[in-house]
Short mmCIF file of C-alpha atoms in Angstrom, two decimals:
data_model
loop_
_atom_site.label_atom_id
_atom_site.label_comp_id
_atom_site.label_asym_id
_atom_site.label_seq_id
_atom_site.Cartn_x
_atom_site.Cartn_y
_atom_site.Cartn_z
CA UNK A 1 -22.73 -115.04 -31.46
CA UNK A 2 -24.88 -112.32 -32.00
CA UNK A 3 -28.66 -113.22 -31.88
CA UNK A 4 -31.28 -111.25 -33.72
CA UNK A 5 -33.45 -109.31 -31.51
CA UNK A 6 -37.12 -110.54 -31.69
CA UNK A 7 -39.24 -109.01 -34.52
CA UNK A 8 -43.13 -109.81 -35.35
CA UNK A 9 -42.09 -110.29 -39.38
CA UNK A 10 -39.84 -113.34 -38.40
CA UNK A 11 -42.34 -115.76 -39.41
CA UNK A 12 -41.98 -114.26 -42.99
CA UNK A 13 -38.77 -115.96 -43.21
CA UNK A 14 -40.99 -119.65 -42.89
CA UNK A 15 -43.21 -118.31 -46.06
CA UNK A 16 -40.43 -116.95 -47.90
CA UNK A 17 -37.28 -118.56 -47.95
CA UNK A 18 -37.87 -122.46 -48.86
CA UNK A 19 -36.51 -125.69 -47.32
CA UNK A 20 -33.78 -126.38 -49.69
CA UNK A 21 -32.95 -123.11 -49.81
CA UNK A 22 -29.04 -123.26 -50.33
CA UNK A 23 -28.73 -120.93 -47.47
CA UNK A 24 -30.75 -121.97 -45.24
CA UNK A 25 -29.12 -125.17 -45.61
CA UNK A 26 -25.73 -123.85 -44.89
CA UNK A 27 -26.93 -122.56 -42.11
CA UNK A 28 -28.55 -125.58 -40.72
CA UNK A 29 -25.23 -127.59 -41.23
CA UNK A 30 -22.59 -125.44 -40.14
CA UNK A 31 -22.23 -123.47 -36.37
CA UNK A 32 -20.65 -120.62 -37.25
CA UNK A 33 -19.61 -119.69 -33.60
CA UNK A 34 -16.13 -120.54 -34.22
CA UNK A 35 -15.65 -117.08 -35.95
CA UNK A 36 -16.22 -115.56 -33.21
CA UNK A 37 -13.94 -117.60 -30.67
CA UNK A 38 -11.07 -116.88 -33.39
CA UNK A 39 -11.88 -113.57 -33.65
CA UNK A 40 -12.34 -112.37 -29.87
CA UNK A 41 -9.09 -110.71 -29.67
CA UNK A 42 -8.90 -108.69 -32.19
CA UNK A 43 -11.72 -106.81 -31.26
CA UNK A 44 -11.78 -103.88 -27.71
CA UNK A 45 -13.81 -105.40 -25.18
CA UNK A 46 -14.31 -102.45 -23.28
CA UNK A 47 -13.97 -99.31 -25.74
CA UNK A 48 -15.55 -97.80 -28.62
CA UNK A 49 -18.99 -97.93 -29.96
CA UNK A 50 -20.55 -101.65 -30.35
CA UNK A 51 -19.02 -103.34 -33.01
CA UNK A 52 -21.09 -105.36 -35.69
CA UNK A 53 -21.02 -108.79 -34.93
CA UNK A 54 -17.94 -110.82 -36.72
CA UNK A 55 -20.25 -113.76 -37.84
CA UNK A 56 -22.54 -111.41 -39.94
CA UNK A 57 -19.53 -109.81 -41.31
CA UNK A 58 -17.83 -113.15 -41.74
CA UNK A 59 -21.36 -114.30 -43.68
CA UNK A 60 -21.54 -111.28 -45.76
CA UNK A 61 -18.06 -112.52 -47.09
CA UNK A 62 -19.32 -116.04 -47.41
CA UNK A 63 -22.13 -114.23 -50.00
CA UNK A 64 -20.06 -112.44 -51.80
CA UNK A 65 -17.79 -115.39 -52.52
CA UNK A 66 -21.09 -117.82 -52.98
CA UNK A 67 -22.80 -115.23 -55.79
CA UNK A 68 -19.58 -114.12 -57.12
CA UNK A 69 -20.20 -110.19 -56.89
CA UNK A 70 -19.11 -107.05 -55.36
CA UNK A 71 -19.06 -105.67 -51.85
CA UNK A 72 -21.63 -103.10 -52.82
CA UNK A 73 -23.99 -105.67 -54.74
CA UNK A 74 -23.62 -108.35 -51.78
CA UNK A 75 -24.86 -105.60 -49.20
CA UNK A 76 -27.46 -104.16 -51.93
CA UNK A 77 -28.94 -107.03 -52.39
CA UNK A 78 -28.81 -107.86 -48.27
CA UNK A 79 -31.26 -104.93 -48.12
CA UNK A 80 -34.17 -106.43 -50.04
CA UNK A 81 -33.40 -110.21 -50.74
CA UNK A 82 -35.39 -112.47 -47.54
CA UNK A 83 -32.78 -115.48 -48.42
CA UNK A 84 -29.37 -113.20 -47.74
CA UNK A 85 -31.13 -111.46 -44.42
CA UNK A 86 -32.09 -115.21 -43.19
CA UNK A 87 -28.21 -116.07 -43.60
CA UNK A 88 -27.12 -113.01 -41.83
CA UNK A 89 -29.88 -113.77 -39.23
CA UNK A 90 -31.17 -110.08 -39.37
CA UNK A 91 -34.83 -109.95 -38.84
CA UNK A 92 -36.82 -108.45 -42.07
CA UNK A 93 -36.72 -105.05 -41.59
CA UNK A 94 -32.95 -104.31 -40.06
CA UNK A 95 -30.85 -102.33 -42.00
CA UNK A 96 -27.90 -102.85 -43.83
CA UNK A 97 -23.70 -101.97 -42.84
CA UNK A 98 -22.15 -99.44 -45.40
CA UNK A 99 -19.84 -101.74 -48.09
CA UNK A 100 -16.80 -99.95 -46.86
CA UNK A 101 -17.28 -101.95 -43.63
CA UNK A 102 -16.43 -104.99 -45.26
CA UNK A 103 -13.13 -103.79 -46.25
CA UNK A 104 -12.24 -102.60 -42.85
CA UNK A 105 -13.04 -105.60 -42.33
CA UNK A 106 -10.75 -107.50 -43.88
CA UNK A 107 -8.04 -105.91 -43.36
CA UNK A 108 -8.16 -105.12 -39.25
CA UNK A 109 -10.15 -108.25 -38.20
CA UNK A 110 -8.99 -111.19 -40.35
CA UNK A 111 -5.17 -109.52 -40.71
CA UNK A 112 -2.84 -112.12 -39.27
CA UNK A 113 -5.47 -114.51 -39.01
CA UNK A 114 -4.93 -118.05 -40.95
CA UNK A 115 -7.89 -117.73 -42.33
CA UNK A 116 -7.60 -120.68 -45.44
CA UNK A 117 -6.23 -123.20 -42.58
CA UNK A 118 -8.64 -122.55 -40.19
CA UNK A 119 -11.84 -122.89 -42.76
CA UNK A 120 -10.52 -125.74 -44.51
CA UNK A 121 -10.28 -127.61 -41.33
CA UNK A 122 -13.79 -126.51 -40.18
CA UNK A 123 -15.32 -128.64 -43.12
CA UNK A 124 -13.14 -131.36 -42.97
CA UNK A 125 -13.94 -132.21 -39.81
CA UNK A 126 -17.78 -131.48 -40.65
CA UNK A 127 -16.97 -134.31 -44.05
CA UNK A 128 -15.81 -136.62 -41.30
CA UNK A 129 -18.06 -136.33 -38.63
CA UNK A 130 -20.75 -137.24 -41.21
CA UNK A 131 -18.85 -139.92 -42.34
CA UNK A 132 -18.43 -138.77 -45.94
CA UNK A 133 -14.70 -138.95 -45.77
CA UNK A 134 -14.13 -143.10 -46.58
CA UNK A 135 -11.71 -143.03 -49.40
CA UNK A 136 -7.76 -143.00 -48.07
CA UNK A 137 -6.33 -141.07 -51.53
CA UNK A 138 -6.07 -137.79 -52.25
CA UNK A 139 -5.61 -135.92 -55.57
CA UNK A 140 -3.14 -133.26 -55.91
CA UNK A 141 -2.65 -130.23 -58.38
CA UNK A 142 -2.18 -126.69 -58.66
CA UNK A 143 -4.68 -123.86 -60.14
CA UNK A 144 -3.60 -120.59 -61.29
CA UNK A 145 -5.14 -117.27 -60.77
CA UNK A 146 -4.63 -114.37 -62.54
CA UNK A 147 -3.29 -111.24 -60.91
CA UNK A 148 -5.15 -108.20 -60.44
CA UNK A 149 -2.92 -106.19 -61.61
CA UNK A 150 -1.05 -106.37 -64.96
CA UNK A 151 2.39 -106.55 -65.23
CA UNK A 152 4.67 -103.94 -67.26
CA UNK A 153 7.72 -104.76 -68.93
CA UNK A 154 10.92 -103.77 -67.18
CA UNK A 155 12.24 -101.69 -69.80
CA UNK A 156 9.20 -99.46 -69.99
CA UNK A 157 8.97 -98.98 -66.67
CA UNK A 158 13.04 -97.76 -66.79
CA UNK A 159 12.71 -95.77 -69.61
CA UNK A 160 9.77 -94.12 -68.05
CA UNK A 161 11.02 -93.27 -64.84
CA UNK A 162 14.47 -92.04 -66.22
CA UNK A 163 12.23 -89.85 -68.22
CA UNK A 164 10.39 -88.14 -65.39
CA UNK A 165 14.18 -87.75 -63.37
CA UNK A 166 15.44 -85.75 -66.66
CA UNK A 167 12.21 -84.11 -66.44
CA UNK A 168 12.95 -82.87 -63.04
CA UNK A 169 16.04 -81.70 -63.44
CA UNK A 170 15.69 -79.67 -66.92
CA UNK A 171 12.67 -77.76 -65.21
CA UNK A 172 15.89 -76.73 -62.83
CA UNK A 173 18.89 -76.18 -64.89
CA UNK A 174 18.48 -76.51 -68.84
CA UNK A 175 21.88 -75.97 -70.00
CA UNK A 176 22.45 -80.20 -68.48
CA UNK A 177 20.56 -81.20 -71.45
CA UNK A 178 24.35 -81.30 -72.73
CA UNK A 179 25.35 -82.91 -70.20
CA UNK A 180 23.36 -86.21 -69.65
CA UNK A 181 24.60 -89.43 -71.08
CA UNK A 182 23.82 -91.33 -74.35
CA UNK A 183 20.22 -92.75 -74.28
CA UNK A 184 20.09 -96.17 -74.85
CA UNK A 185 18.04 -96.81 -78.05
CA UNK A 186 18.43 -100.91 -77.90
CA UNK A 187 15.96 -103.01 -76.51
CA UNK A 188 18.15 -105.27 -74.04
CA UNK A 189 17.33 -104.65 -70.94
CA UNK A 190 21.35 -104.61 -69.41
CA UNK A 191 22.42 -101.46 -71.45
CA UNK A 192 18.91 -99.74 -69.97
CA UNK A 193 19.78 -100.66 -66.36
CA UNK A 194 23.11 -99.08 -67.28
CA UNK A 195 22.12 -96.13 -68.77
CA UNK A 196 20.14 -95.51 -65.25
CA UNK A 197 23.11 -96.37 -63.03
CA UNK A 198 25.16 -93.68 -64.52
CA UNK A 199 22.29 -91.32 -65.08
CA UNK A 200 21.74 -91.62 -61.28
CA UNK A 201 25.86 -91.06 -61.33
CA UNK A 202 25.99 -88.26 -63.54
CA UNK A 203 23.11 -86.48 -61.37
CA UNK A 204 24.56 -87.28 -57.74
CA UNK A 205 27.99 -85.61 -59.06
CA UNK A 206 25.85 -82.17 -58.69
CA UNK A 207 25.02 -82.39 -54.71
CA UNK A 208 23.02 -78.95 -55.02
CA UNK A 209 20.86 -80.87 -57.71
CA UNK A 210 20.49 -83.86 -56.29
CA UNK A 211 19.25 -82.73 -52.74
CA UNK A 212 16.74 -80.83 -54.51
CA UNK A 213 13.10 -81.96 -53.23
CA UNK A 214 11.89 -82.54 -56.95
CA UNK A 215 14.87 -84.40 -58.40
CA UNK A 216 15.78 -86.44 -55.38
CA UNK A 217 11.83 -87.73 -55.22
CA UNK A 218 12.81 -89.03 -58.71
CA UNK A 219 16.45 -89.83 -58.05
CA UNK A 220 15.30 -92.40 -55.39
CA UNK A 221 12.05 -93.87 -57.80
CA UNK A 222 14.54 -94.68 -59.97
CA UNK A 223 17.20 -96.45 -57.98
CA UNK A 224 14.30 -98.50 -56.28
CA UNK A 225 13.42 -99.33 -59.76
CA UNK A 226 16.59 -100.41 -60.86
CA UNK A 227 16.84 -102.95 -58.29
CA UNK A 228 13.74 -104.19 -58.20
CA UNK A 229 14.38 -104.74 -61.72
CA UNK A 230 17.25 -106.51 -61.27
CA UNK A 231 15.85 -108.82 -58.91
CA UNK A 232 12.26 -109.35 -60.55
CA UNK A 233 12.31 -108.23 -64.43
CA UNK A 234 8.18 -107.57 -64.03
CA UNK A 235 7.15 -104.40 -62.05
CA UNK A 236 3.89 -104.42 -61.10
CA UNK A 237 1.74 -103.30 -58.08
CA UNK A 238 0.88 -106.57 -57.08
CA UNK A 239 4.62 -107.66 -55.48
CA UNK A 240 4.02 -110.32 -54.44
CA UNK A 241 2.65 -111.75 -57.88
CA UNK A 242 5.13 -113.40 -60.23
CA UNK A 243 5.58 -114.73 -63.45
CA UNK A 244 4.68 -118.74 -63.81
CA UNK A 245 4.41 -120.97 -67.05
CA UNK A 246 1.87 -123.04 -68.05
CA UNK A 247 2.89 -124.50 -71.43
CA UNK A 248 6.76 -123.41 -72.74
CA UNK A 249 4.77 -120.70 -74.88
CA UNK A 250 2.48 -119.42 -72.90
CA UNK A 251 2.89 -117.76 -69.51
CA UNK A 252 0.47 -115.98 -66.51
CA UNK A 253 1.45 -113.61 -63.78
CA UNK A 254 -0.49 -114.16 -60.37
CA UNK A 255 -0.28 -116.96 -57.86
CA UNK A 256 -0.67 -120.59 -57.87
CA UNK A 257 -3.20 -122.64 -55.02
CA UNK A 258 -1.82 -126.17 -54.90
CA UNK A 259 -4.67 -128.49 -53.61
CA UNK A 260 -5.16 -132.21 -51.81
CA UNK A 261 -8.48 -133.33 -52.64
CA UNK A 262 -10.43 -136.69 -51.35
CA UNK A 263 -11.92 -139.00 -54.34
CA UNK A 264 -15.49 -137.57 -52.52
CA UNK A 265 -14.42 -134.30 -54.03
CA UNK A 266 -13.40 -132.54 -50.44
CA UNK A 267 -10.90 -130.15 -50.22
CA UNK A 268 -8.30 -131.14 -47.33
CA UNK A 269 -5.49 -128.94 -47.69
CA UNK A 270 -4.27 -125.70 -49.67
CA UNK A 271 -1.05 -123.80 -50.15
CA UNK A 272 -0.83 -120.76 -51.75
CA UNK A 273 1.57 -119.54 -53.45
CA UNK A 274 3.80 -117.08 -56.07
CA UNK A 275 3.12 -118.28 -59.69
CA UNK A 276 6.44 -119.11 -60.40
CA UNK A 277 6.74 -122.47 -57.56
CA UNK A 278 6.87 -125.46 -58.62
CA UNK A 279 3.68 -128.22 -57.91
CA UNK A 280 6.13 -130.92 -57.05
CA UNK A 281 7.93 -128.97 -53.71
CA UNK A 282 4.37 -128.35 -51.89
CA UNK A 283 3.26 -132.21 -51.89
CA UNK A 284 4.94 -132.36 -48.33
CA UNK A 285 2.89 -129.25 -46.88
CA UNK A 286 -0.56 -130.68 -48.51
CA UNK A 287 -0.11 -134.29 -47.39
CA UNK A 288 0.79 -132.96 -44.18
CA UNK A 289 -1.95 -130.66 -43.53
CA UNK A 290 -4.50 -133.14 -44.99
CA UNK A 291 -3.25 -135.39 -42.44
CA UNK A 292 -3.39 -133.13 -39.16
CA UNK A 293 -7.00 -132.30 -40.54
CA UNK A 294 -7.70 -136.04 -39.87
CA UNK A 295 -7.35 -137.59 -43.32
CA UNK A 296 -6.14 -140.97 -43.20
CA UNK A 297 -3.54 -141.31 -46.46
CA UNK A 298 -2.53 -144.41 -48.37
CA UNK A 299 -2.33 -142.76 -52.01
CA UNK A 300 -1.47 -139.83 -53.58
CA UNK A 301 -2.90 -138.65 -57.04
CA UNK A 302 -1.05 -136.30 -59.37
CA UNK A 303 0.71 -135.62 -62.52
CA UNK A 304 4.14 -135.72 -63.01
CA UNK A 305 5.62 -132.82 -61.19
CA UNK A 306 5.02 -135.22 -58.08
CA UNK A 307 7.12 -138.00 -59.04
CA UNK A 308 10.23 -136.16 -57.81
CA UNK A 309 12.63 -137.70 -55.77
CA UNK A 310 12.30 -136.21 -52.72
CA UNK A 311 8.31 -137.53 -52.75
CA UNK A 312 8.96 -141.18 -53.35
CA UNK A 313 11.45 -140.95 -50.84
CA UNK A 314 8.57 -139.77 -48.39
CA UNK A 315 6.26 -141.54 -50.03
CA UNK A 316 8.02 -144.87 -49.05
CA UNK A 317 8.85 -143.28 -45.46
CA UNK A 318 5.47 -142.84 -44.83
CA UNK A 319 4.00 -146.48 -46.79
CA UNK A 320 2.11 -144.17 -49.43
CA UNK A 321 1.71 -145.05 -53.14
CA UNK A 322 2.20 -142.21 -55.25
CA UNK A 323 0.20 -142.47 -58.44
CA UNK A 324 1.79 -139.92 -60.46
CA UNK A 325 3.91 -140.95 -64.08
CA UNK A 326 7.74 -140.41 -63.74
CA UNK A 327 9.64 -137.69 -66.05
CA UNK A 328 13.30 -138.53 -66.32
CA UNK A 329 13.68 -134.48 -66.07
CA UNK A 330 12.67 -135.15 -62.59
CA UNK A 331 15.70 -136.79 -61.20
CA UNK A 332 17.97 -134.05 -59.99
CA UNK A 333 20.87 -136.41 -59.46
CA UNK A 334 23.30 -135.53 -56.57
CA UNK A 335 23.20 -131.59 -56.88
CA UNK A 336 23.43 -129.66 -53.61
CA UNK A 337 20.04 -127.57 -52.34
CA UNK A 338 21.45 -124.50 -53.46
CA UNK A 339 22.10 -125.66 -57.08
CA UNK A 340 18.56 -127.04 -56.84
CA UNK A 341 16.57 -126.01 -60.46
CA UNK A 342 12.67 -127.15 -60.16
CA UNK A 343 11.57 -128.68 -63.34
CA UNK A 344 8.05 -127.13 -64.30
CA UNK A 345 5.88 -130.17 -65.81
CA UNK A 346 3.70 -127.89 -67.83
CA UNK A 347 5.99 -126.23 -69.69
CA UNK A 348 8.21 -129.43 -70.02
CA UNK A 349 11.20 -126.88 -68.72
CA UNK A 350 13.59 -126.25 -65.77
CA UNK A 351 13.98 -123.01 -63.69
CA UNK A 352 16.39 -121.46 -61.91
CA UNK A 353 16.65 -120.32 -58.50
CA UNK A 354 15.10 -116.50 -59.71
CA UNK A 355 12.36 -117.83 -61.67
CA UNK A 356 13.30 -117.89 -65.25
CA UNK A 357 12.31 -120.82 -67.55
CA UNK A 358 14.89 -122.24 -69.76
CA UNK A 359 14.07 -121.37 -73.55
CA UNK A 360 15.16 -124.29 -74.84
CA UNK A 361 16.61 -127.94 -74.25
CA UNK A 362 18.62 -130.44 -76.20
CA UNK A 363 19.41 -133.90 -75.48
CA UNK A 364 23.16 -135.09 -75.31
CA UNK A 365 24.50 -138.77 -76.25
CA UNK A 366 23.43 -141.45 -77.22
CA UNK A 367 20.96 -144.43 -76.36
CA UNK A 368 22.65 -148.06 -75.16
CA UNK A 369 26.29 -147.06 -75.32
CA UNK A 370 26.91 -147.63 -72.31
CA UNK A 371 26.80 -144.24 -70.82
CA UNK A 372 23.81 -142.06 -69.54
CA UNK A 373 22.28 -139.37 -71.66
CA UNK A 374 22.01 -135.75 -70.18
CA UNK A 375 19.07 -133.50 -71.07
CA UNK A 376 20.97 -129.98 -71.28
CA UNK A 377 18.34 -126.50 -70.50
CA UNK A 378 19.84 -123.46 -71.74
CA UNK A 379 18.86 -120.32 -70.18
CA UNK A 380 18.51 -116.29 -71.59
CA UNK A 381 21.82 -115.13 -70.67
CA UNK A 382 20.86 -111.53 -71.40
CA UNK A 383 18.94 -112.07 -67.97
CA UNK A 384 21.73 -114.20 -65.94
CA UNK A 385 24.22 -111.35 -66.36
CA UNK A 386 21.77 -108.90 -64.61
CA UNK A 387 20.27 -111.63 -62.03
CA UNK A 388 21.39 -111.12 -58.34
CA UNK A 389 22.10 -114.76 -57.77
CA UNK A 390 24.13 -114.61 -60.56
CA UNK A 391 27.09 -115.15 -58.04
CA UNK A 392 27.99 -118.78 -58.48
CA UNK A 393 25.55 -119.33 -61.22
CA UNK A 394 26.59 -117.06 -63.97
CA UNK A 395 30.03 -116.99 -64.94
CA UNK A 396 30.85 -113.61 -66.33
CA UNK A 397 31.34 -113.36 -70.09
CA UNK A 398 30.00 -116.62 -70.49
CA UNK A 399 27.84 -116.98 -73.76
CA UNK A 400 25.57 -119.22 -72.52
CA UNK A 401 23.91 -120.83 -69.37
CA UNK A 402 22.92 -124.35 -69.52
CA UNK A 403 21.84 -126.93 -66.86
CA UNK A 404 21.77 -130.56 -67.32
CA UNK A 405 20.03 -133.12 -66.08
CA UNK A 406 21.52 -136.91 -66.31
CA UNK A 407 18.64 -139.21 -67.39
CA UNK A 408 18.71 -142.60 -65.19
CA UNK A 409 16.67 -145.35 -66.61
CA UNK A 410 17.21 -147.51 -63.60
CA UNK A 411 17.04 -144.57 -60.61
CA UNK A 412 12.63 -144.89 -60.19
CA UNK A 413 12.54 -148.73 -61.07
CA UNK A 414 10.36 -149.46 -58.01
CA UNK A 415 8.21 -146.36 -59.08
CA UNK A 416 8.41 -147.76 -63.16
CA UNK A 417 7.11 -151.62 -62.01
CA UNK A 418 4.31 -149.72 -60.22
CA UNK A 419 3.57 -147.77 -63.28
CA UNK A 420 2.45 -151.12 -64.59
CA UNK A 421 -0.16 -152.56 -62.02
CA UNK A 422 -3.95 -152.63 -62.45
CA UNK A 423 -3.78 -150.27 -58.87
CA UNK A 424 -2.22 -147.81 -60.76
CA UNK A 425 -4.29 -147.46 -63.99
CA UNK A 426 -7.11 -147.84 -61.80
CA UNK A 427 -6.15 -144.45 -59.50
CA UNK A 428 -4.78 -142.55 -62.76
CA UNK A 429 -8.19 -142.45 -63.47
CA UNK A 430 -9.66 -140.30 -60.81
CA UNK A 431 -7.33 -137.22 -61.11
CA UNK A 432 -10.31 -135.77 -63.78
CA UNK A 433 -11.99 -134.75 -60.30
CA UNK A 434 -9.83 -131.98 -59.15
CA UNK A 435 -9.73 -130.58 -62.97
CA UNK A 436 -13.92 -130.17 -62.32
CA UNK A 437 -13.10 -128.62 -59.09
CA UNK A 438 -10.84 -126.09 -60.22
CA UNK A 439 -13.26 -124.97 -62.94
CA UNK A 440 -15.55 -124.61 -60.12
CA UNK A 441 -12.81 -122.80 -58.14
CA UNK A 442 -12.57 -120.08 -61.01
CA UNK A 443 -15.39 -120.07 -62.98
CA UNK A 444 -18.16 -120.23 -60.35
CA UNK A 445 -16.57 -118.68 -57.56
CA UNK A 446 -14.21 -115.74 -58.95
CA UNK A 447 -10.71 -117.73 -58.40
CA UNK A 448 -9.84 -117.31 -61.72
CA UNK A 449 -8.35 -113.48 -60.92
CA UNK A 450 -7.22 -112.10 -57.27
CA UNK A 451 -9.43 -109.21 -55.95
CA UNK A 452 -7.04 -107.61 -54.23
CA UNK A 453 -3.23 -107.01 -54.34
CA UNK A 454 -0.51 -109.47 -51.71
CA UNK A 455 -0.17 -112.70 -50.94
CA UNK A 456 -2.05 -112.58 -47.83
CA UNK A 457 -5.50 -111.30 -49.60
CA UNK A 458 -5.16 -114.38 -52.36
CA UNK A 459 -4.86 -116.63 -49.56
CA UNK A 460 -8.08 -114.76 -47.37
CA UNK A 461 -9.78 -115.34 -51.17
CA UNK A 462 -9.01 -119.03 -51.48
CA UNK A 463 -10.41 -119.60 -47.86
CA UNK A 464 -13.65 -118.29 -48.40
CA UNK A 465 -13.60 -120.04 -52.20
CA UNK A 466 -12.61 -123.25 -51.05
CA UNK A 467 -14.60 -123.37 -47.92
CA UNK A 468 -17.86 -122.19 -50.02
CA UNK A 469 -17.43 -125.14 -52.67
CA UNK A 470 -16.55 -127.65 -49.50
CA UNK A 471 -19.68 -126.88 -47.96
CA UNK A 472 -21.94 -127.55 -51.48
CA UNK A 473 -20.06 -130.68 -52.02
CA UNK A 474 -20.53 -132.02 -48.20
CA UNK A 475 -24.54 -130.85 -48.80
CA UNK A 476 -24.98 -132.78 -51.93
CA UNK A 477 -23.36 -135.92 -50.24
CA UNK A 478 -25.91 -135.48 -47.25
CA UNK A 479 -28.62 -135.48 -49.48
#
């Protein structure tokens, strides 16, 4: 850990930055040494110029996350602010690192480091070696964030990139203006991908045109666009981001962070995901987690989405109560994995393997005549016919795609008696508490949109997020 050399304006720090200071707090409770044992290696020990020191870097992070602004304001306001230079233990009149160090940063230091494990562990183990950790249930739910990047229609993006290809070629030879296929004037999105196949055809049939450096530039755009329209209907430059569903009307494109949260408001594990995944499937990896961070389980909170099969069945493996209402959608019956359609609670909808959500649903027989109804989910076929797991799936020609669901009254009866107890209505009521923390999450602490493009730099935001909003809670419980 690098230690501030001595300076004669220290004892400004005394006069100027108070007690309670939310900083100096923060510093007081946490060592922050462990940065720099997980961070050792990725640094030359025995080349280059001396590196600033990954805590302060690490710290200026932590600030930027804790006041919600920019890399430039966070090191701006580093320069003349006593509380921020305190935090970074700087002494008054050292100067400040350029912004653009920050991003260098983040992307040679903490790359391939697992960052959001590593930093909700750290306070977790600071909750329980103050003993603030005494409740044995934890809440579980999923936050969405926004994308930075917004998505554009697949059929826009086609029709624009065809457009630049003809482009090319007409500023080469004119007279195959005749010679080009039919535009397709529609808006379904099949007869666009096939107007591109056998423009790319009709092109690649001239091998002199084709291998020229201006047409073949925009030859291969558009192929890569084609199938990457084909297997994700959204093009955007955040890949990794994806389209998930929060009512059956409304819809966001980002990622999902499911979280496991003690009843004394402490984080204890994360996951983060594409926006499409369903809440249900990550209970396993947050109950885990929580556990190997120390958290001793006996109950798990959550909506509906957790009341799957799969759950209970781990649920009773593992003696855990799982206080979470059942959804006959839920029960998948005796499909095999690859079948497997994960029913989003929010929406009230099942979707497929590639991420669609059904558009509608209808119910099929009747009640008490001595056979089970079947909840049927129909699917846009316009989109199964260009899917690539269609294989299997879709049958071609078929009209329609449907996938039903047999509703068993008697299949979660053990689950349903629960349902009833005073335990149960008494637990339902704490789930409010991770709704408050992920309005903190967004709209204190910037979670509410990535900052950066990938996977990788939503999870490296969560870290910082979550461990920033674990550290205020385990301060206010000290107090």
């Amino acid at each position: 850990m690098a230690i501030p050399q001595f300076s004669s304006y220290s004892g400004l720090y005394d006069l100027i930055v108070p007690k309670d200071n939310l900083l100096r707090k923060i510093n007081d409770l946490i060592d922050f040494s462990f940065i720099y044992d997980e961070l050792l290696e990725k640094y030359c020990h025995n080349n280059g110029r001396t590196a600033e020191s990954p805590i302060r870097m690490f710290k200026y992070l932590l600030l930027k996350t804790i006041y919600c602004v920019s890399d430039v304001d966070v090191v701006e306001r580093s320069r003349y602010d006593m509380s921020f230079k305190y935090f970074l233990e700087m002494a008054p009149e050292d100067d400040v690192i350029n912004p653009s160090s920050l991003t260098k940063f983040r992307k040679l230091r903490l790359k391939d480091t697992d960052l959001l494990n590593l930093l909700v562990n750290k306070t977790v183990c600071i909750a329980i070696e103050k003993d603030i950790i005494k409740s044995k249930s934890v809440i579980v739910d999923a936050t969405h964030s926004l994308s930075r990047s917004n998505p554009h229609s697949a059929l826009d993006v086609l029709r624009e990139r065809s457009k630049l290809l003809r482009k090319a070629v007409y500023a080469i030879d004119g007279d195959m203006k005749g010679r080009m296929p039919e535009k397709n004037e529609s808006s379904n999105l099949g007869k666009e991908i096939a107007y591109c196949r056998e423009l790319q055809e009709r092109i690649e049939s001239d091998r002199a045109l084709s291998e020229t450096p201006a047409v073949k530039e925009k030859l291969n755009l558009l192929k890569e666009t084609v199938g990457d329209t084909q297997e994700h209907y959204t093009l955007s430059k955040d890949m990794d981001a994806k389209i998930g569903h929060k009512t059956a009307d409304s819809h966001f494109f980002g990622y999902k962070t499911h979280l496991a949260m003690t009843g004394e408001r402490i984080i204890t594990a994360a996951v983060v995901t594409s926006g499409e995944k369903d809440d249900g499937t990550e209970l396993p990896k947050l109950l885990g987690i929580s556990q190997r961070n120390g958290v001793k389980v006996d109950t798990v909170i959550g909506d509906a989405a957790y009341s799957g099969k799969k759950n209970l069945k781990l649920a009773r493996e593992q003696d855990i109560r799982i206080v979470a209402r059942l959804t006959p959608c839920i029960a998948q019956g005796s499909r095999k994995d690859a079948e497997m359609f994960d029913y989003n609670k929010d929406a009230g909808m099942f979707v497929c393997p590639a991420g669609h959500l059904a558009i509608r649903k209808a119910r099929q027989g009747k009640k008490d005549r001595g056979k089970n109804q079947a909840d049927t989910y129909y699917f846009d076929v316009e989109k199964c016919k260009v899917c690539p797991l269609r294989e299997n799936c879709y049958k071609p020609g078929a009209k329609s795609k449907t996938y039903s669901v047999t509703i068993k009254s008697d299949l979660h009866k053990e689950q349903m008696d629960f349902q009833e107890t005073d335990y149960y209505k008494q637990k339902t009521r704490e789930r409010y508490k991770i709704e408050a923390k992920n309005s903190e999450l967004k709209n204190v602490h910037g979670y509410a949109r990535a900052n950066s493009y990938g996977i990788k730099n939503m999870e490296m935001q969560g870290a910082l997020a979550i461990f920033t909003v674990n550290l205020k809670r385990i301060l206010k419980l000290i107090k």
